[in-house]
Structure formats: structure tokens, C-alpha cells
Amino acid sequence: VQLVESGGGLVQAGGSLRLSCAASGFTFDNYAIGWFRQAPGKEREGVSCISSRDDYTWYADSVKGRFTFSSDDAKKTVFLQMNSLKPEDTAVYYCAADWGSNCPREIYDYWGQGTQVTVSS
């Protein structure tokens, strides 16, 4: 089981990025999937997640209305579309998966390696 994030990079404030999280060795069916971020010197924080059972989708207040969680039809890749980016969105972004769980939650079984997002002012 492996999660691989991609799509990070450097963007100006107000710009957009789309992060991807690809599952290797399984599909996201029946998994809660979360996006987290950690900025230098700060604790990790939850950004968005989707529950396994009812597809309930949660967003942190700081990203609500700007970020959108989606997945492909095969449930092998999930995406985080990030619009109207701000310098305070700069962080390493991680995806995570946990079988059969609801969200938001902090504990996940599987984590990706992270992708850097840098937003310049």
C-alpha cells in the first residue's frame, strides 16, 4: 500500500494548484481520505477529508470556498484543487488513507511522502 502525492510547486498569491494523491496497491473505495499540511515550525493541520461510508466531505475553515476535494471514477486518485492561494497556504501537503473510517480524524493508517506548496506574495 502506497500513497504518492504530486502537483506541488511555486505559485503566486491568487494562483491555483491541483494536488494529486495516487493509490498504489489498493483503491480508495471504503477508505477515509485526508489532506493535511505542515508549515515550517508549525503543527500539522487537517485541510480536507472525505469519509469512507457516506462521502461526507470536510474542509478546514481556512480553506473553505477555495479548496475542493475530488476523485477520479476509478477511485485510484484523489485531487485537491486549490484556488485563490495565499502565502499562508505554504506548507508540505500530505494525503492519508484509513480503511472504513469517518472524518475528520487525526489517525490514518497510510500516509504519502508529501509535496511542497509555496505561495509567494
Short mmCIF file of N, CA and C in Angstrom, two decimals:
data_model
loop_
_atom_site.label_atom_id
_atom_site.label_comp_id
_atom_site.label_asym_id
_atom_site.label_seq_id
_atom_site.Cartn_x
_atom_site.Cartn_y
_atom_site.Cartn_z
N VAL A 1 0.85 -1.18 0.00
CA VAL A 1 0.00 0.00 0.00
C VAL A 1 0.89 1.24 0.00
N GLN A 2 0.64 2.09 -0.95
CA GLN A 2 1.47 3.29 -1.07
C GLN A 2 0.61 4.45 -1.57
N LEU A 3 0.90 5.62 -1.03
CA LEU A 3 0.25 6.85 -1.49
C LEU A 3 1.34 7.76 -2.04
N VAL A 4 1.09 8.33 -3.20
CA VAL A 4 2.08 9.19 -3.82
C VAL A 4 1.42 10.51 -4.20
N GLU A 5 1.89 11.60 -3.56
CA GLU A 5 1.37 12.93 -3.89
C GLU A 5 2.20 13.55 -5.00
N SER A 6 1.55 14.42 -5.74
CA SER A 6 2.23 15.21 -6.76
C SER A 6 1.44 16.48 -7.00
N GLY A 7 2.05 17.39 -7.76
CA GLY A 7 1.34 18.60 -8.12
C GLY A 7 1.74 19.84 -7.36
N GLY A 8 2.60 19.69 -6.39
CA GLY A 8 3.05 20.86 -5.65
C GLY A 8 3.95 21.73 -6.52
N GLY A 9 4.27 22.91 -6.00
CA GLY A 9 5.15 23.80 -6.73
C GLY A 9 5.09 25.19 -6.17
N LEU A 10 5.64 26.12 -6.95
CA LEU A 10 5.68 27.52 -6.57
C LEU A 10 4.65 28.28 -7.38
N VAL A 11 3.84 29.07 -6.70
CA VAL A 11 2.78 29.83 -7.38
C VAL A 11 2.66 31.18 -6.70
N GLN A 12 2.23 32.17 -7.45
CA GLN A 12 1.99 33.49 -6.86
C GLN A 12 0.67 33.52 -6.12
N ALA A 13 0.57 34.40 -5.17
CA ALA A 13 -0.68 34.56 -4.44
C ALA A 13 -1.82 34.83 -5.42
N GLY A 14 -2.94 34.19 -5.17
CA GLY A 14 -4.08 34.30 -6.06
C GLY A 14 -4.13 33.21 -7.11
N GLY A 15 -3.04 32.47 -7.24
CA GLY A 15 -2.97 31.41 -8.23
C GLY A 15 -3.60 30.12 -7.76
N SER A 16 -3.45 29.09 -8.60
CA SER A 16 -4.07 27.79 -8.32
C SER A 16 -3.07 26.67 -8.52
N LEU A 17 -3.29 25.60 -7.80
CA LEU A 17 -2.58 24.35 -7.98
C LEU A 17 -3.56 23.21 -7.78
N ARG A 18 -3.28 22.09 -8.41
CA ARG A 18 -4.07 20.89 -8.14
C ARG A 18 -3.13 19.79 -7.69
N LEU A 19 -3.33 19.35 -6.47
CA LEU A 19 -2.55 18.25 -5.93
C LEU A 19 -3.23 16.93 -6.25
N SER A 20 -2.43 15.91 -6.50
CA SER A 20 -2.94 14.57 -6.74
C SER A 20 -2.38 13.62 -5.70
N CYS A 21 -3.16 12.62 -5.38
CA CYS A 21 -2.71 11.56 -4.47
C CYS A 21 -3.12 10.25 -5.11
N ALA A 22 -2.15 9.49 -5.56
CA ALA A 22 -2.41 8.24 -6.25
C ALA A 22 -2.21 7.06 -5.31
N ALA A 23 -3.15 6.12 -5.38
CA ALA A 23 -3.06 4.91 -4.56
C ALA A 23 -2.37 3.81 -5.35
N SER A 24 -1.46 3.15 -4.71
CA SER A 24 -0.77 2.02 -5.33
C SER A 24 -1.00 0.79 -4.48
N GLY A 25 -1.57 -0.23 -5.10
CA GLY A 25 -1.81 -1.45 -4.36
C GLY A 25 -3.21 -1.58 -3.79
N PHE A 26 -4.04 -0.53 -3.95
CA PHE A 26 -5.41 -0.59 -3.49
C PHE A 26 -6.20 0.53 -4.17
N THR A 27 -7.51 0.52 -3.98
CA THR A 27 -8.33 1.65 -4.42
C THR A 27 -8.86 2.35 -3.19
N PHE A 28 -9.35 3.57 -3.39
CA PHE A 28 -9.81 4.36 -2.27
C PHE A 28 -11.22 3.97 -1.81
N ASP A 29 -11.86 3.01 -2.48
CA ASP A 29 -13.15 2.53 -2.01
C ASP A 29 -13.08 2.14 -0.53
N ASN A 30 -14.03 2.62 0.23
CA ASN A 30 -14.14 2.27 1.64
C ASN A 30 -13.03 2.84 2.52
N TYR A 31 -12.29 3.80 1.99
CA TYR A 31 -11.27 4.47 2.79
C TYR A 31 -11.68 5.91 3.06
N ALA A 32 -11.46 6.35 4.29
CA ALA A 32 -11.45 7.78 4.54
C ALA A 32 -10.14 8.33 4.01
N ILE A 33 -10.20 9.47 3.35
CA ILE A 33 -9.01 10.06 2.76
C ILE A 33 -8.88 11.48 3.28
N GLY A 34 -7.71 11.81 3.73
CA GLY A 34 -7.48 13.14 4.27
C GLY A 34 -6.33 13.85 3.59
N TRP A 35 -6.43 15.17 3.55
CA TRP A 35 -5.32 16.03 3.15
C TRP A 35 -4.90 16.83 4.37
N PHE A 36 -3.61 16.86 4.61
CA PHE A 36 -3.02 17.60 5.72
C PHE A 36 -1.92 18.50 5.19
N ARG A 37 -1.52 19.44 6.00
CA ARG A 37 -0.37 20.26 5.64
C ARG A 37 0.43 20.60 6.88
N GLN A 38 1.71 20.83 6.68
CA GLN A 38 2.57 21.23 7.78
C GLN A 38 3.53 22.29 7.27
N ALA A 39 3.42 23.46 7.87
CA ALA A 39 4.32 24.56 7.55
C ALA A 39 5.52 24.53 8.50
N PRO A 40 6.64 25.10 8.11
CA PRO A 40 7.83 25.10 8.97
C PRO A 40 7.53 25.70 10.34
N GLY A 41 7.90 24.98 11.38
CA GLY A 41 7.71 25.46 12.74
C GLY A 41 6.30 25.37 13.26
N LYS A 42 5.40 24.77 12.47
CA LYS A 42 4.01 24.66 12.89
C LYS A 42 3.59 23.20 12.97
N GLU A 43 2.52 22.98 13.71
CA GLU A 43 1.98 21.63 13.80
C GLU A 43 1.24 21.26 12.51
N ARG A 44 1.15 19.98 12.27
CA ARG A 44 0.38 19.50 11.14
C ARG A 44 -1.10 19.85 11.36
N GLU A 45 -1.77 20.24 10.30
CA GLU A 45 -3.19 20.55 10.41
C GLU A 45 -3.97 19.88 9.28
N GLY A 46 -5.19 19.50 9.60
CA GLY A 46 -6.07 18.93 8.60
C GLY A 46 -6.58 20.01 7.67
N VAL A 47 -6.65 19.69 6.39
CA VAL A 47 -7.11 20.64 5.37
C VAL A 47 -8.48 20.22 4.85
N SER A 48 -8.60 18.95 4.51
CA SER A 48 -9.84 18.44 3.95
C SER A 48 -9.85 16.93 4.10
N CYS A 49 -11.04 16.35 4.06
CA CYS A 49 -11.13 14.89 4.11
C CYS A 49 -12.48 14.46 3.59
N ILE A 50 -12.54 13.18 3.24
CA ILE A 50 -13.80 12.58 2.83
C ILE A 50 -13.96 11.28 3.60
N SER A 51 -15.15 11.07 4.14
CA SER A 51 -15.42 9.86 4.92
C SER A 51 -15.59 8.67 4.01
N SER A 52 -15.37 7.48 4.57
CA SER A 52 -15.43 6.27 3.76
C SER A 52 -16.85 5.84 3.46
N ARG A 53 -17.77 6.09 4.41
CA ARG A 53 -19.08 5.46 4.31
C ARG A 53 -20.11 6.27 3.54
N ASP A 54 -20.09 7.59 3.73
CA ASP A 54 -21.17 8.38 3.14
C ASP A 54 -20.65 9.52 2.28
N ASP A 55 -19.35 9.52 2.01
CA ASP A 55 -18.73 10.56 1.18
C ASP A 55 -18.89 11.96 1.77
N TYR A 56 -19.12 12.03 3.06
CA TYR A 56 -19.13 13.36 3.71
C TYR A 56 -17.78 14.00 3.50
N THR A 57 -17.78 15.24 3.07
CA THR A 57 -16.54 15.96 2.81
C THR A 57 -16.42 17.14 3.76
N TRP A 58 -15.26 17.24 4.37
CA TRP A 58 -14.99 18.28 5.36
C TRP A 58 -13.86 19.17 4.87
N TYR A 59 -13.97 20.45 5.18
CA TYR A 59 -12.91 21.41 4.88
C TYR A 59 -12.60 22.23 6.12
N ALA A 60 -11.32 22.50 6.34
CA ALA A 60 -10.95 23.43 7.39
C ALA A 60 -11.48 24.82 7.03
N ASP A 61 -11.82 25.60 8.04
CA ASP A 61 -12.35 26.95 7.80
C ASP A 61 -11.40 27.79 6.97
N SER A 62 -10.11 27.57 7.16
CA SER A 62 -9.11 28.39 6.47
C SER A 62 -9.07 28.16 4.96
N VAL A 63 -9.66 27.05 4.49
CA VAL A 63 -9.61 26.75 3.06
C VAL A 63 -10.99 26.63 2.44
N LYS A 64 -12.02 26.71 3.25
CA LYS A 64 -13.39 26.54 2.76
C LYS A 64 -13.70 27.59 1.69
N GLY A 65 -14.26 27.12 0.58
CA GLY A 65 -14.57 28.02 -0.51
C GLY A 65 -13.43 28.21 -1.50
N ARG A 66 -12.24 27.79 -1.12
CA ARG A 66 -11.07 27.93 -2.01
C ARG A 66 -10.54 26.57 -2.48
N PHE A 67 -10.63 25.55 -1.64
CA PHE A 67 -10.12 24.23 -1.96
C PHE A 67 -11.29 23.28 -2.23
N THR A 68 -11.06 22.34 -3.15
CA THR A 68 -12.09 21.36 -3.48
C THR A 68 -11.46 19.97 -3.58
N PHE A 69 -12.09 19.04 -2.88
CA PHE A 69 -11.66 17.64 -2.86
C PHE A 69 -12.44 16.88 -3.93
N SER A 70 -11.76 16.07 -4.74
CA SER A 70 -12.45 15.24 -5.72
C SER A 70 -11.65 13.97 -5.95
N SER A 71 -12.26 13.06 -6.73
CA SER A 71 -11.57 11.81 -7.05
C SER A 71 -11.91 11.41 -8.47
N ASP A 72 -11.08 10.52 -9.02
CA ASP A 72 -11.41 10.02 -10.35
C ASP A 72 -12.39 8.86 -10.23
N ASP A 73 -12.99 8.48 -11.36
CA ASP A 73 -14.04 7.46 -11.32
C ASP A 73 -13.52 6.11 -10.82
N ALA A 74 -12.29 5.83 -11.08
CA ALA A 74 -11.74 4.54 -10.68
C ALA A 74 -11.34 4.49 -9.22
N LYS A 75 -11.47 5.64 -8.55
CA LYS A 75 -11.12 5.72 -7.12
C LYS A 75 -9.68 5.32 -6.86
N LYS A 76 -8.82 5.63 -7.84
CA LYS A 76 -7.40 5.36 -7.65
C LYS A 76 -6.61 6.63 -7.38
N THR A 77 -7.21 7.76 -7.68
CA THR A 77 -6.53 9.04 -7.48
C THR A 77 -7.52 10.04 -6.91
N VAL A 78 -7.06 10.78 -5.92
CA VAL A 78 -7.86 11.89 -5.39
C VAL A 78 -7.11 13.18 -5.64
N PHE A 79 -7.86 14.26 -5.65
CA PHE A 79 -7.29 15.55 -6.00
C PHE A 79 -7.68 16.60 -4.96
N LEU A 80 -6.82 17.56 -4.81
CA LEU A 80 -7.15 18.74 -4.02
C LEU A 80 -6.91 19.95 -4.92
N GLN A 81 -8.00 20.52 -5.40
CA GLN A 81 -7.91 21.72 -6.22
C GLN A 81 -7.80 22.92 -5.29
N MET A 82 -6.75 23.69 -5.44
CA MET A 82 -6.50 24.81 -4.53
C MET A 82 -6.51 26.10 -5.35
N ASN A 83 -7.50 26.93 -5.09
CA ASN A 83 -7.64 28.20 -5.80
C ASN A 83 -7.42 29.36 -4.83
N SER A 84 -7.22 30.53 -5.39
CA SER A 84 -7.03 31.75 -4.59
C SER A 84 -6.00 31.53 -3.49
N LEU A 85 -4.89 30.96 -3.86
CA LEU A 85 -3.87 30.60 -2.87
C LEU A 85 -3.28 31.84 -2.20
N LYS A 86 -2.95 31.66 -0.93
CA LYS A 86 -2.39 32.73 -0.10
C LYS A 86 -1.01 32.30 0.40
N PRO A 87 -0.16 33.24 0.74
CA PRO A 87 1.15 32.86 1.29
C PRO A 87 1.04 31.95 2.50
N GLU A 88 0.00 32.11 3.30
CA GLU A 88 -0.16 31.25 4.48
C GLU A 88 -0.56 29.82 4.13
N ASP A 89 -0.82 29.54 2.86
CA ASP A 89 -1.05 28.16 2.43
C ASP A 89 0.26 27.42 2.19
N THR A 90 1.37 28.11 2.26
CA THR A 90 2.67 27.48 2.04
C THR A 90 2.92 26.41 3.09
N ALA A 91 3.20 25.20 2.63
CA ALA A 91 3.40 24.06 3.52
C ALA A 91 3.74 22.83 2.69
N VAL A 92 4.13 21.77 3.37
CA VAL A 92 4.17 20.44 2.74
C VAL A 92 2.79 19.82 2.92
N TYR A 93 2.23 19.35 1.83
CA TYR A 93 0.90 18.78 1.84
C TYR A 93 1.00 17.26 1.75
N TYR A 94 0.23 16.59 2.59
CA TYR A 94 0.22 15.14 2.67
C TYR A 94 -1.19 14.61 2.44
N CYS A 95 -1.30 13.46 1.80
CA CYS A 95 -2.56 12.75 1.80
C CYS A 95 -2.42 11.52 2.69
N ALA A 96 -3.55 11.04 3.17
CA ALA A 96 -3.57 9.91 4.08
C ALA A 96 -4.84 9.12 3.86
N ALA A 97 -4.80 7.83 4.19
CA ALA A 97 -5.96 6.97 3.99
C ALA A 97 -6.13 6.05 5.19
N ASP A 98 -7.39 5.79 5.53
CA ASP A 98 -7.70 4.90 6.65
C ASP A 98 -8.96 4.12 6.31
N TRP A 99 -8.87 2.79 6.40
CA TRP A 99 -9.98 1.95 5.95
C TRP A 99 -11.20 2.06 6.85
N GLY A 100 -12.34 2.27 6.22
CA GLY A 100 -13.61 2.18 6.93
C GLY A 100 -13.90 3.27 7.94
N SER A 101 -13.21 4.38 7.85
CA SER A 101 -13.33 5.40 8.88
C SER A 101 -14.14 6.60 8.42
N ASN A 102 -14.59 7.36 9.39
CA ASN A 102 -15.18 8.66 9.14
C ASN A 102 -14.12 9.72 9.33
N CYS A 103 -14.46 10.93 8.98
CA CYS A 103 -13.54 12.04 9.16
C CYS A 103 -14.35 13.27 9.51
N PRO A 104 -13.74 14.33 10.06
CA PRO A 104 -12.29 14.49 10.20
C PRO A 104 -11.71 13.63 11.31
N ARG A 105 -10.45 13.26 11.16
CA ARG A 105 -9.73 12.45 12.12
C ARG A 105 -8.27 12.77 12.00
N GLU A 106 -7.51 12.41 13.01
CA GLU A 106 -6.07 12.67 13.01
C GLU A 106 -5.28 11.41 12.70
N ILE A 107 -5.85 10.25 13.02
CA ILE A 107 -5.12 9.00 12.88
C ILE A 107 -5.49 8.34 11.56
N TYR A 108 -4.49 8.10 10.74
CA TYR A 108 -4.66 7.39 9.48
C TYR A 108 -3.63 6.27 9.40
N ASP A 109 -3.99 5.20 8.73
CA ASP A 109 -3.07 4.08 8.60
C ASP A 109 -1.94 4.35 7.62
N TYR A 110 -2.27 5.03 6.55
CA TYR A 110 -1.31 5.19 5.45
C TYR A 110 -1.11 6.67 5.14
N TRP A 111 0.13 7.03 4.88
CA TRP A 111 0.49 8.42 4.58
C TRP A 111 1.39 8.47 3.35
N GLY A 112 1.22 9.54 2.58
CA GLY A 112 2.14 9.78 1.48
C GLY A 112 3.38 10.51 1.96
N GLN A 113 4.27 10.78 1.03
CA GLN A 113 5.56 11.38 1.38
C GLN A 113 5.50 12.90 1.42
N GLY A 114 4.46 13.47 0.88
CA GLY A 114 4.29 14.92 0.92
C GLY A 114 4.75 15.59 -0.35
N THR A 115 4.15 16.75 -0.64
CA THR A 115 4.55 17.57 -1.78
C THR A 115 4.56 19.02 -1.32
N GLN A 116 5.58 19.76 -1.71
CA GLN A 116 5.76 21.12 -1.24
C GLN A 116 4.92 22.08 -2.06
N VAL A 117 4.20 22.94 -1.36
CA VAL A 117 3.47 24.03 -1.99
C VAL A 117 4.02 25.34 -1.42
N THR A 118 4.45 26.22 -2.30
CA THR A 118 4.97 27.51 -1.89
C THR A 118 4.22 28.60 -2.62
N VAL A 119 3.64 29.51 -1.86
CA VAL A 119 2.86 30.61 -2.42
C VAL A 119 3.60 31.91 -2.12
N SER A 120 4.01 32.60 -3.17
CA SER A 120 4.76 33.85 -2.99
C SER A 120 3.79 35.03 -2.98
N SER A 121 4.18 36.05 -2.23
CA SER A 121 3.32 37.23 -2.13
C SER A 121 3.63 38.25 -3.22
#
